[in-house]
Amino acid sequence: MTRVLVIAEHDGSSLNPSTAKTVSCACAVENAVVSVVVFGASGIEPIAAEAAGLASVSTVILVENAANSDALAAVLAPQITALADDFDCVFGPSTTFGKDLMPRVAALLGVNQISDIMSVEAPRTFKRPVYAGNAIVTVVAPENHKIVATIRTASWPAVGGGGSASIEARTIDAELPSHTRYVGLDAGNSDRPDLQTANRVVSGGRALGSGDNFSIVYALADKLGAAVGASRAAVDAGYVANDMQVGQTGKIIAPELYVAIGISGAIQHLTGIKDAGTIVAINKDGEAPIFEVADIGLVADLFTAVPEFTDAL
Amino acid sequence: MNRIVVGLKRAVDYNVRVRVRKDGTGVETDGVKMSINPFDEIALEEALRMRERGDASEVIVVSIGSPDAQQQLRTGLAMGADRAILVTADGMPDPLDRARVFLEIVRREEPDLVILGKQAIDDDNNQTGQMLAALWGRPQATFASKIVLEGQTATVTREVDAGLETIAVDLPAVITTDLRLNEPRYVKLPDIMKAKKKPLDTVALDDLGIERSPALVQQRFESPPVRQKGIMVNDVAGLVAALKSKGLI
Ligand SMILES: Cc1cc2nc3c(=O)[nH]c(=O)nc-3n(C[C@H](O)[C@H](O)[C@H](O)COP(=O)(O)OP(=O)(O)OC[C@H]3O[C@@H](n4cnc5c(N)ncnc54)[C@H](O)[C@@H]3O)c2cc1C
Ligand SMILES: Nc1ncnc2c1ncn2[C@@H]1O[C@H](COP(=O)(O)O)[C@@H](O)[C@H]1O
């Protein structure tokens, strides 16, 4: 039996879809018994209930404490370390939440972290991408030590529902620091489909030329019911918000349909869309590297082709 | 504020098309261009701006790895760092060991701030800064796109999945950089000459008295599956037809 603890990610009102994906990786570990821990201030029972409904979860641990209201890594890490005594593995998602938190947990437990697990090969053997996904490395965790890892969410389907885990409220005796304080969140676009989980994504690049011109991208996305992403160049130029960056150092996504508009296809961008089902590229340069990976390519000026495409839908 | 320690990792340049070695032991590095990890250049730029504003008195750059990392440290000195520390090791130590090295440097130098990159673009680990903060028992502000210093507090804006999060941390602290924090300066030729005279101390990792962590074994490297090149369509009508035939619209 391998006891796996999954750290739930949530925003105070519902579970982030990354949690169900992390559970799915946890289930891939041989003879796994999976628990999920939900941290929050108070009133998070509905989130715990949501986690308890995930298939294959055996126990949900609910930790309510006023200090847990803002999911600060420095505050959560010592609590997870205290819980870890009862587990062989501690998994979190490769979202900014998990990337921030899990290495802090690993260090407190005295182990290295395995980042971005794409597959489980054997109980202590995993595959992960390196060099912007240009190489895949098989790593083996040392015997007799806990395994702390982040899960590359784009590699894992979410587990289904229908679970009926027990919910256990716990208080954890750990010294929590006050040296880190939450100030606030300036949330990006929340009325559109979520980029990380959307089935369809339309992204725009530097070629859009301005934030205003991005309306061309939004119009197409609306017709397709798609989320909107961007290249780093478009974010750096201030056309769109940082949370829309797709790629090695932005969001790694796996939609069924990805439409790249005026994006050259730099290796760092392609890393983010390797697992997309169908990639469509619209670019006026027939030599652009994006066409090497596109399933459907159209060499055209985006300013005429994209509105025409939108109208045709 | 007193000192800032900045990590400079020597990494394969971001423009290089990385290839896996035929024997699966790693990636081709022979004759490959090596540079400062891009996030670390951003870290150094931020530290230099703090010093130039009078918020810090000294900027120390640190690299762990092969003696060749001297090149990246010299570049860092040419950008404006005051001095450099090279910690030599056989092969690249695991991230936790690197964090332990940084902790030892922190003990010796007593900085108010350690600025690292959010991730090294070779191993894409995204661990070292968070681990150092944990071992040091100090705050971490990862993925920073803006830092405001005021007395013994840093207010940091972080690039997170949901947007921009702001936290306040007491110093000393560890900050890791994201892409939008700043645009690093270019090195000028006279600065390269001047940098040759700046101090660069070398110490062997084995002489730092650090306990090594249980090692992760990198068993085998392989190339990722390649996506096949698809079809080209001539016009929007062709695009719509192709999507229809795939059942996507
Ligand atoms: C450390 C590091 C991390 C990075 N991380 C990321 C990342 O996570 N994500 C990311 O995206 N990038 C990342 N990058 C940047 C990456 O290297 C590229 O610079 C970036 O992806 C380029 O964006 P782009 O394709 O929009 O711009 P460009 O490369 O400038 O391409 C614009 C494209 O638009 C086309 N075009 C121009 N006008 C038109 C028109 N009218 N109609 C149609 N097509 C047109 C051009 O032919 C060109 O192909 C990173 C870089 C570094 C160094
Ligand atoms: N060998 C190293 N030498 C200097 N700095 C390093 C080294 N390894 C990691 N770092 C720092 O830690 C950051 C994160 O690295 P990583 O955790 O490996 O992704 C890097 O951007 C550097 O600032």
Tab-separated table of N, CA and C in Angstrom, chain A residues 73 95-96 99-100 103-104 106-107 110-113 115-116 127-128 130-142 145 179-188 196 200 224 232 235-236 242-243 245 248-249 251 256-257 268 274 276-280 291-299 305 308-309 313, chain B residues 12 14 17-18 20 27 39 94-96 100 118-119 121-127 130-131 133-135 137-140 142-143 153 158-170 179-180 213-222 224 227-236 239-240 242-243 246 248-249:
chain	number	residue	atom	x	y	z
A	73	ALA	N	2.271	29.808	1.013
A	73	ALA	CA	3.151	28.632	1.089
A	73	ALA	C	3.839	28.526	2.454
A	95	THR	N	0.543	23.969	-10.834
A	95	THR	CA	-0.027	25.298	-11.064
A	95	THR	C	0.848	26.258	-10.264
A	96	THR	N	0.621	27.554	-10.364
A	96	THR	CA	1.473	28.457	-9.579
A	96	THR	C	1.306	28.181	-8.078
A	99	LYS	N	3.487	24.996	-7.489
A	99	LYS	CA	4.908	25.266	-7.723
A	99	LYS	C	5.505	26.106	-6.595
A	100	ASP	N	4.687	26.978	-6.048
A	100	ASP	CA	5.130	27.832	-4.948
A	100	ASP	C	5.268	27.009	-3.662
A	103	PRO	N	7.894	22.774	-3.219
A	103	PRO	CA	9.323	22.711	-2.887
A	103	PRO	C	9.595	23.100	-1.432
A	104	ARG	N	8.751	23.958	-0.895
A	104	ARG	CA	8.921	24.351	0.507
A	104	ARG	C	8.642	23.143	1.406
A	106	ALA	N	8.967	19.960	0.394
A	106	ALA	CA	10.058	19.005	0.153
A	106	ALA	C	11.278	19.351	1.003
A	107	ALA	N	11.628	20.632	1.038
A	107	ALA	CA	12.819	21.041	1.794
A	107	ALA	C	12.634	20.772	3.280
A	110	GLY	N	13.259	17.319	3.875
A	110	GLY	CA	14.629	16.885	3.576
A	110	GLY	C	14.766	16.051	2.316
A	111	VAL	N	13.852	16.240	1.360
A	111	VAL	CA	13.973	15.509	0.088
A	111	VAL	C	13.927	16.467	-1.099
A	112	ASN	N	14.424	15.984	-2.239
A	112	ASN	CA	14.275	16.734	-3.466
A	112	ASN	C	12.858	16.552	-3.976
A	113	GLN	N	12.399	17.507	-4.752
A	113	GLN	CA	11.060	17.388	-5.321
A	113	GLN	C	11.167	16.861	-6.749
A	115	SER	N	9.527	17.499	-10.080
A	115	SER	CA	8.643	18.504	-10.670
A	115	SER	C	7.974	17.973	-11.925
A	116	ASP	N	6.707	18.295	-12.099
A	116	ASP	CA	5.990	18.063	-13.364
A	116	ASP	C	5.923	16.607	-13.804
A	127	LYS	N	8.348	9.943	-15.164
A	127	LYS	CA	8.883	10.710	-16.279
A	127	LYS	C	8.482	12.164	-16.133
A	128	ARG	N	9.424	13.052	-16.517
A	128	ARG	CA	9.121	14.480	-16.473
A	128	ARG	C	9.840	15.187	-17.620
A	130	VAL	N	12.066	18.138	-19.413
A	130	VAL	CA	13.097	19.136	-19.116
A	130	VAL	C	13.422	19.885	-20.400
A	131	TYR	N	14.226	20.941	-20.308
A	131	TYR	CA	14.602	21.732	-21.489
A	131	TYR	C	13.370	22.096	-22.317
A	132	ALA	N	12.415	22.730	-21.689
A	132	ALA	CA	11.201	23.161	-22.376
A	132	ALA	C	10.535	22.013	-23.122
A	133	GLY	N	10.621	20.822	-22.552
A	133	GLY	CA	9.956	19.688	-23.179
A	133	GLY	C	10.729	19.082	-24.341
A	134	ASN	N	11.951	19.550	-24.577
A	134	ASN	CA	12.770	18.980	-25.654
A	134	ASN	C	13.414	17.663	-25.254
A	135	ALA	N	13.311	17.332	-23.996
A	135	ALA	CA	13.796	16.036	-23.541
A	135	ALA	C	12.862	15.565	-22.428
A	136	ILE	N	12.725	14.249	-22.341
A	136	ILE	CA	11.933	13.660	-21.262
A	136	ILE	C	12.918	12.837	-20.445
A	137	VAL	N	12.925	13.038	-19.147
A	137	VAL	CA	13.862	12.284	-18.323
A	137	VAL	C	13.092	11.358	-17.383
A	138	THR	N	13.645	10.148	-17.218
A	138	THR	CA	13.091	9.195	-16.268
A	138	THR	C	13.867	9.359	-14.976
A	139	VAL	N	13.171	9.686	-13.890
A	139	VAL	CA	13.857	9.893	-12.614
A	139	VAL	C	13.397	8.850	-11.595
A	140	VAL	N	14.342	8.444	-10.756
A	140	VAL	CA	14.041	7.457	-9.727
A	140	VAL	C	14.264	8.102	-8.362
A	141	ALA	N	13.237	8.065	-7.541
A	141	ALA	CA	13.328	8.648	-6.199
A	141	ALA	C	14.022	7.665	-5.270
A	142	PRO	N	14.797	8.188	-4.309
A	142	PRO	CA	15.543	7.304	-3.422
A	142	PRO	C	14.621	6.452	-2.529
A	145	HIS	N	12.547	7.123	1.450
A	145	HIS	CA	12.295	8.549	1.665
A	145	HIS	C	10.941	8.879	1.071
A	179	HIS	N	5.562	36.187	9.087
A	179	HIS	CA	6.444	37.064	8.302
A	179	HIS	C	5.954	37.301	6.878
A	180	THR	N	4.859	36.600	6.509
A	180	THR	CA	4.343	36.728	5.146
A	180	THR	C	2.869	37.091	5.220
A	181	ARG	N	2.478	38.170	4.555
A	181	ARG	CA	1.090	38.624	4.637
A	181	ARG	C	0.484	38.813	3.252
A	182	TYR	N	-0.727	38.317	3.112
A	182	TYR	CA	-1.459	38.462	1.859
A	182	TYR	C	-1.995	39.882	1.754
A	183	VAL	N	-1.830	40.507	0.590
A	183	VAL	CA	-2.353	41.858	0.414
A	183	VAL	C	-3.584	41.856	-0.493
A	184	GLY	N	-3.494	41.172	-1.622
A	184	GLY	CA	-4.666	41.159	-2.499
A	184	GLY	C	-4.417	40.468	-3.816
A	185	LEU	N	-5.493	40.279	-4.566
A	185	LEU	CA	-5.399	39.640	-5.879
A	185	LEU	C	-6.089	40.514	-6.905
A	186	ASP	N	-5.358	40.791	-7.979
A	186	ASP	CA	-5.932	41.513	-9.094
A	186	ASP	C	-6.237	40.439	-10.137
A	187	ALA	N	-7.485	39.969	-10.130
A	187	ALA	CA	-7.831	38.829	-10.984
A	187	ALA	C	-7.982	39.264	-12.430
A	188	GLY	N	-7.522	38.409	-13.306
A	188	GLY	CA	-7.651	38.706	-14.733
A	188	GLY	C	-9.101	38.531	-15.157
A	196	GLN	N	-6.714	27.162	-18.402
A	196	GLN	CA	-6.067	25.895	-18.071
A	196	GLN	C	-6.939	24.671	-18.280
A	200	ARG	N	-11.236	24.438	-25.742
A	200	ARG	CA	-10.789	25.170	-26.923
A	200	ARG	C	-10.094	26.439	-26.470
A	224	LEU	N	-16.341	30.350	-30.853
A	224	LEU	CA	-15.923	28.966	-30.616
A	224	LEU	C	-16.188	28.513	-29.175
A	232	ARG	N	4.242	35.080	-25.090
A	232	ARG	CA	4.950	35.978	-24.179
A	232	ARG	C	5.088	37.365	-24.794
A	235	VAL	N	2.132	39.421	-24.183
A	235	VAL	CA	1.992	39.816	-22.778
A	235	VAL	C	3.015	40.904	-22.445
A	236	ASP	N	4.261	40.686	-22.860
A	236	ASP	CA	5.316	41.668	-22.575
A	236	ASP	C	4.956	43.042	-23.152
A	242	ASN	N	-0.816	39.021	-17.858
A	242	ASN	CA	0.198	37.970	-17.699
A	242	ASN	C	-0.389	36.567	-17.560
A	243	ASP	N	-1.593	36.485	-16.956
A	243	ASP	CA	-2.134	35.145	-16.719
A	243	ASP	C	-2.589	34.476	-18.013
A	245	GLN	N	-0.448	34.067	-20.596
A	245	GLN	CA	0.725	33.524	-21.302
A	245	GLN	C	0.728	32.000	-21.329
A	248	GLN	N	6.375	27.506	-21.863
A	248	GLN	CA	7.311	26.916	-20.899
A	248	GLN	C	7.242	27.608	-19.551
A	249	THR	N	7.134	28.925	-19.588
A	249	THR	CA	7.164	29.675	-18.335
A	249	THR	C	5.810	30.337	-18.060
A	251	LYS	N	1.445	29.062	-18.945
A	251	LYS	CA	0.558	27.928	-18.698
A	251	LYS	C	0.779	26.820	-19.723
A	256	GLU	N	-8.593	20.497	-26.682
A	256	GLU	CA	-8.900	19.685	-27.860
A	256	GLU	C	-8.558	20.473	-29.134
A	257	LEU	N	-8.807	21.772	-29.097
A	257	LEU	CA	-8.528	22.634	-30.259
A	257	LEU	C	-7.737	23.871	-29.808
A	268	GLN	N	9.659	27.903	-26.772
A	268	GLN	CA	9.072	28.132	-25.441
A	268	GLN	C	7.549	28.179	-25.503
A	274	LYS	N	2.014	21.258	-26.569
A	274	LYS	CA	2.380	19.927	-27.081
A	274	LYS	C	1.252	18.918	-26.995
A	276	ALA	N	-1.991	19.527	-27.101
A	276	ALA	CA	-3.265	19.950	-27.689
A	276	ALA	C	-3.714	18.905	-28.705
A	277	GLY	N	-5.026	18.750	-28.859
A	277	GLY	CA	-5.543	17.792	-29.831
A	277	GLY	C	-5.232	18.241	-31.249
A	278	THR	N	-5.894	19.301	-31.684
A	278	THR	CA	-5.677	19.839	-33.035
A	278	THR	C	-5.136	21.258	-32.913
A	279	ILE	N	-4.024	21.510	-33.596
A	279	ILE	CA	-3.463	22.866	-33.596
A	279	ILE	C	-3.726	23.512	-34.954
A	280	VAL	N	-4.341	24.685	-34.913
A	280	VAL	CA	-4.576	25.469	-36.128
A	280	VAL	C	-3.658	26.682	-36.058
A	291	PHE	N	4.091	26.238	-38.210
A	291	PHE	CA	3.510	25.336	-39.218
A	291	PHE	C	4.111	23.928	-39.144
A	292	GLU	N	5.266	23.796	-38.498
A	292	GLU	CA	5.860	22.461	-38.360
A	292	GLU	C	5.062	21.582	-37.399
A	293	VAL	N	4.299	22.204	-36.527
A	293	VAL	CA	3.519	21.406	-35.566
A	293	VAL	C	2.015	21.528	-35.775
A	294	ALA	N	1.607	22.464	-36.664
A	294	ALA	CA	0.172	22.698	-36.850
A	294	ALA	C	-0.469	21.548	-37.613
A	295	ASP	N	-1.669	21.152	-37.183
A	295	ASP	CA	-2.413	20.128	-37.916
A	295	ASP	C	-3.092	20.746	-39.123
A	296	ILE	N	-3.496	22.004	-38.956
A	296	ILE	CA	-4.099	22.733	-40.069
A	296	ILE	C	-3.437	24.111	-40.123
A	297	GLY	N	-2.814	24.419	-41.260
A	297	GLY	CA	-2.119	25.702	-41.380
A	297	GLY	C	-2.749	26.557	-42.457
A	298	LEU	N	-2.810	27.852	-42.176
A	298	LEU	CA	-3.309	28.796	-43.184
A	298	LEU	C	-2.341	29.974	-43.239
A	299	VAL	N	-1.737	30.164	-44.420
A	299	VAL	CA	-0.859	31.314	-44.605
A	299	VAL	C	-1.730	32.476	-45.053
A	305	ALA	N	-8.137	37.314	-42.480
A	305	ALA	CA	-8.536	35.905	-42.354
A	305	ALA	C	-9.337	35.623	-41.079
A	308	GLU	N	-12.943	36.863	-41.151
A	308	GLU	CA	-13.654	36.046	-42.132
A	308	GLU	C	-13.999	34.676	-41.517
A	309	PHE	N	-13.048	34.114	-40.804
A	309	PHE	CA	-13.223	32.833	-40.108
A	309	PHE	C	-14.359	32.960	-39.082
A	313	LEU	N	-18.440	31.062	-38.941
A	313	LEU	CA	-18.857	30.081	-37.915
A	313	LEU	C	-20.314	30.283	-37.508
B	12	VAL	N	22.087	26.116	-20.772
B	12	VAL	CA	22.073	26.144	-22.237
B	12	VAL	C	21.263	27.364	-22.678
B	14	TYR	N	18.830	29.985	-24.361
B	14	TYR	CA	17.421	29.699	-24.678
B	14	TYR	C	17.169	29.547	-26.171
B	17	ARG	N	18.551	24.745	-29.954
B	17	ARG	CA	17.622	23.620	-30.126
B	17	ARG	C	18.254	22.405	-29.473
B	18	VAL	N	17.746	22.080	-28.305
B	18	VAL	CA	18.368	21.043	-27.487
B	18	VAL	C	18.099	19.654	-28.073
B	20	VAL	N	18.724	15.365	-27.479
B	20	VAL	CA	19.071	14.316	-26.527
B	20	VAL	C	20.223	13.493	-27.086
B	27	VAL	N	21.608	15.585	-22.492
B	27	VAL	CA	21.433	16.289	-23.758
B	27	VAL	C	22.802	16.717	-24.270
B	39	PHE	N	16.133	34.012	-16.270
B	39	PHE	CA	15.482	34.536	-15.067
B	39	PHE	C	16.499	35.096	-14.071
B	94	ASP	N	21.710	18.171	-6.772
B	94	ASP	CA	20.247	18.245	-6.770
B	94	ASP	C	19.796	19.583	-6.173
B	95	PRO	N	18.584	20.024	-6.518
B	95	PRO	CA	18.105	21.327	-6.040
B	95	PRO	C	18.193	21.519	-4.524
B	96	LEU	N	17.888	20.489	-3.744
B	96	LEU	CA	17.945	20.665	-2.290
B	96	LEU	C	19.374	20.944	-1.835
B	100	ARG	N	20.897	24.160	0.015
B	100	ARG	CA	21.748	24.095	1.206
B	100	ARG	C	23.019	24.914	1.011
B	118	LYS	N	12.837	32.216	-11.145
B	118	LYS	CA	11.757	31.299	-10.757
B	118	LYS	C	12.074	29.893	-11.221
B	119	GLN	N	12.781	29.767	-12.342
B	119	GLN	CA	13.160	28.434	-12.770
B	119	GLN	C	14.382	28.510	-13.652
B	121	ILE	N	16.011	27.234	-16.964
B	121	ILE	CA	15.334	26.742	-18.171
B	121	ILE	C	15.960	25.461	-18.714
B	122	ASP	N	16.921	24.878	-18.005
B	122	ASP	CA	17.417	23.560	-18.423
B	122	ASP	C	16.595	22.456	-17.746
B	123	ASP	N	16.655	22.398	-16.422
B	123	ASP	CA	15.902	21.353	-15.726
B	123	ASP	C	14.449	21.726	-15.444
B	124	ASP	N	14.102	22.990	-15.653
B	124	ASP	CA	12.731	23.455	-15.405
B	124	ASP	C	12.196	22.998	-14.049
B	125	ASN	N	13.040	23.051	-13.030
B	125	ASN	CA	12.655	22.526	-11.719
B	125	ASN	C	11.747	23.449	-10.912
B	126	ASN	N	12.087	24.731	-10.905
B	126	ASN	CA	11.307	25.696	-10.134
B	126	ASN	C	11.238	25.299	-8.649
B	127	GLN	N	12.386	25.133	-8.018
B	127	GLN	CA	12.428	24.659	-6.632
B	127	GLN	C	13.353	25.443	-5.712
B	130	GLN	N	12.285	28.401	-3.243
B	130	GLN	CA	11.325	27.980	-2.222
B	130	GLN	C	12.031	27.120	-1.172
B	131	MET	N	12.949	26.264	-1.631
B	131	MET	CA	13.660	25.380	-0.695
B	131	MET	C	14.568	26.187	0.226
B	133	ALA	N	14.172	29.272	1.127
B	133	ALA	CA	13.325	30.003	2.081
B	133	ALA	C	12.884	29.082	3.223
B	134	ALA	N	12.552	27.838	2.877
B	134	ALA	CA	12.134	26.876	3.905
B	134	ALA	C	13.273	26.575	4.872
B	135	LEU	N	14.451	26.298	4.329
B	135	LEU	CA	15.593	25.938	5.184
B	135	LEU	C	16.014	27.106	6.069
B	137	GLY	N	13.990	29.400	7.050
B	137	GLY	CA	12.865	29.800	7.904
B	137	GLY	C	12.415	31.224	7.640
B	138	ARG	N	12.558	31.638	6.380
B	138	ARG	CA	12.208	33.018	6.016
B	138	ARG	C	11.128	33.031	4.929
B	139	PRO	N	10.541	34.215	4.657
B	139	PRO	CA	9.487	34.292	3.641
B	139	PRO	C	10.000	34.029	2.223
B	140	GLN	N	9.077	33.614	1.369
B	140	GLN	CA	9.372	33.503	-0.052
B	140	GLN	C	8.335	34.303	-0.804
B	142	THR	N	7.569	34.247	-4.649
B	142	THR	CA	7.960	33.656	-5.926
B	142	THR	C	7.264	34.355	-7.095
B	143	PHE	N	7.830	34.205	-8.268
B	143	PHE	CA	7.262	34.673	-9.548
B	143	PHE	C	6.990	36.184	-9.525
B	153	THR	N	10.401	45.716	4.926
B	153	THR	CA	9.338	44.969	4.252
B	153	THR	C	9.482	45.083	2.740
B	158	ARG	N	3.054	39.146	-7.570
B	158	ARG	CA	3.408	37.836	-8.105
B	158	ARG	C	2.525	37.461	-9.280
B	159	GLU	N	3.141	36.872	-10.308
B	159	GLU	CA	2.355	36.396	-11.450
B	159	GLU	C	1.814	35.007	-11.121
B	160	VAL	N	0.518	34.947	-10.823
B	160	VAL	CA	-0.092	33.648	-10.503
B	160	VAL	C	-1.152	33.316	-11.554
B	161	ASP	N	-1.623	32.077	-11.532
B	161	ASP	CA	-2.564	31.626	-12.558
B	161	ASP	C	-3.806	32.505	-12.631
B	162	ALA	N	-4.230	33.018	-11.481
B	162	ALA	CA	-5.478	33.782	-11.452
B	162	ALA	C	-5.273	35.263	-11.766
B	163	GLY	N	-4.050	35.714	-11.913
B	163	GLY	CA	-3.810	37.128	-12.186
B	163	GLY	C	-2.565	37.610	-11.475
B	164	LEU	N	-2.663	38.757	-10.801
B	164	LEU	CA	-1.525	39.315	-10.084
B	164	LEU	C	-1.839	39.333	-8.595
B	165	GLU	N	-1.046	38.600	-7.821
B	165	GLU	CA	-1.255	38.552	-6.381
B	165	GLU	C	-0.196	39.416	-5.707
B	166	THR	N	-0.601	40.124	-4.668
B	166	THR	CA	0.377	40.924	-3.930
B	166	THR	C	0.502	40.388	-2.510
B	167	ILE	N	1.761	40.210	-2.076
B	167	ILE	CA	2.000	39.830	-0.682
B	167	ILE	C	3.066	40.761	-0.101
B	168	ALA	N	3.074	40.867	1.215
B	168	ALA	CA	4.107	41.639	1.895
B	168	ALA	C	4.950	40.668	2.709
B	169	VAL	N	6.251	40.778	2.596
B	169	VAL	CA	7.127	39.875	3.348
B	169	VAL	C	8.146	40.675	4.154
B	170	ASP	N	8.431	40.171	5.344
B	170	ASP	CA	9.472	40.786	6.163
B	170	ASP	C	10.838	40.354	5.635
B	179	LEU	N	9.167	36.930	-15.696
B	179	LEU	CA	9.692	37.618	-16.879
B	179	LEU	C	9.440	39.114	-16.902
B	180	ARG	N	8.327	39.537	-16.312
B	180	ARG	CA	7.946	40.952	-16.462
B	180	ARG	C	8.563	41.865	-15.405
B	213	SER	N	21.730	15.568	0.190
B	213	SER	CA	20.380	14.995	0.281
B	213	SER	C	20.340	13.651	-0.444
B	214	PRO	N	19.331	12.815	-0.107
B	214	PRO	CA	19.170	11.561	-0.863
B	214	PRO	C	18.944	11.883	-2.340
B	215	ALA	N	19.795	11.341	-3.197
B	215	ALA	CA	19.811	11.793	-4.595
B	215	ALA	C	18.671	11.229	-5.431
B	216	LEU	N	18.182	12.070	-6.323
B	216	LEU	CA	17.258	11.612	-7.361
B	216	LEU	C	18.139	11.103	-8.497
B	217	VAL	N	17.836	9.929	-9.014
B	217	VAL	CA	18.648	9.404	-10.108
B	217	VAL	C	17.984	9.734	-11.440
B	218	GLN	N	18.724	10.388	-12.308
B	218	GLN	CA	18.221	10.653	-13.652
B	218	GLN	C	18.639	9.462	-14.501
B	219	GLN	N	17.688	8.547	-14.710
B	219	GLN	CA	18.037	7.263	-15.284
B	219	GLN	C	18.282	7.335	-16.794
B	220	ARG	N	17.434	8.025	-17.489
B	220	ARG	CA	17.521	8.000	-18.941
B	220	ARG	C	16.818	9.212	-19.543
B	221	PHE	N	17.442	9.784	-20.579
B	221	PHE	CA	16.819	10.891	-21.304
B	221	PHE	C	16.326	10.372	-22.647
B	222	GLU	N	15.187	10.847	-23.085
B	222	GLU	CA	14.706	10.486	-24.415
B	222	GLU	C	14.087	11.707	-25.079
B	224	PRO	N	11.139	13.729	-26.955
B	224	PRO	CA	9.680	13.654	-26.844
B	224	PRO	C	9.104	13.172	-28.170
B	227	ARG	N	5.293	15.850	-33.039
B	227	ARG	CA	3.981	16.044	-33.673
B	227	ARG	C	4.197	16.018	-35.172
B	228	GLN	N	3.331	15.306	-35.879
B	228	GLN	CA	3.447	15.264	-37.333
B	228	GLN	C	2.968	16.577	-37.929
B	229	LYS	N	3.659	16.982	-39.008
B	229	LYS	CA	3.209	18.164	-39.725
B	229	LYS	C	1.865	17.829	-40.358
B	230	GLY	N	0.933	18.760	-40.262
B	230	GLY	CA	-0.417	18.506	-40.767
B	230	GLY	C	-0.605	18.984	-42.193
B	231	ILE	N	-1.783	19.483	-42.484
B	231	ILE	CA	-2.088	19.940	-43.841
B	231	ILE	C	-2.088	21.461	-43.906
B	232	MET	N	-1.879	21.994	-45.111
B	232	MET	CA	-2.012	23.424	-45.316
B	232	MET	C	-3.298	23.645	-46.113
B	233	VAL	N	-4.060	24.638	-45.723
B	233	VAL	CA	-5.262	24.964	-46.488
B	233	VAL	C	-5.023	26.296	-47.198
B	234	ASN	N	-5.764	26.547	-48.279
B	234	ASN	CA	-5.503	27.739	-49.089
B	234	ASN	C	-6.252	28.976	-48.624
B	235	ASP	N	-7.375	28.751	-47.961
B	235	ASP	CA	-8.177	29.912	-47.577
B	235	ASP	C	-9.074	29.562	-46.387
B	236	VAL	N	-9.831	30.542	-45.944
B	236	VAL	CA	-10.685	30.348	-44.773
B	236	VAL	C	-11.706	29.236	-45.021
B	239	LEU	N	-10.116	26.067	-44.320
B	239	LEU	CA	-9.922	25.892	-42.877
B	239	LEU	C	-11.216	25.391	-42.223
B	240	VAL	N	-12.313	26.038	-42.592
B	240	VAL	CA	-13.612	25.661	-42.024
B	240	VAL	C	-13.942	24.212	-42.407
B	242	ALA	N	-11.837	21.808	-43.150
B	242	ALA	CA	-10.938	20.883	-42.446
B	242	ALA	C	-11.396	20.682	-41.003
B	243	LEU	N	-11.817	21.763	-40.356
B	243	LEU	CA	-12.281	21.654	-38.970
B	243	LEU	C	-13.578	20.850	-38.900
B	246	LYS	N	-13.007	17.179	-39.112
B	246	LYS	CA	-12.509	16.619	-37.851
B	246	LYS	C	-13.576	16.658	-36.754
B	248	LEU	N	-14.734	19.265	-35.327
B	248	LEU	CA	-14.417	20.265	-34.290
B	248	LEU	C	-15.343	21.471	-34.323
B	249	ILE	N	-16.018	21.682	-35.453
B	249	ILE	CA	-17.032	22.751	-35.486
B	249	ILE	C	-18.284	22.200	-36.155
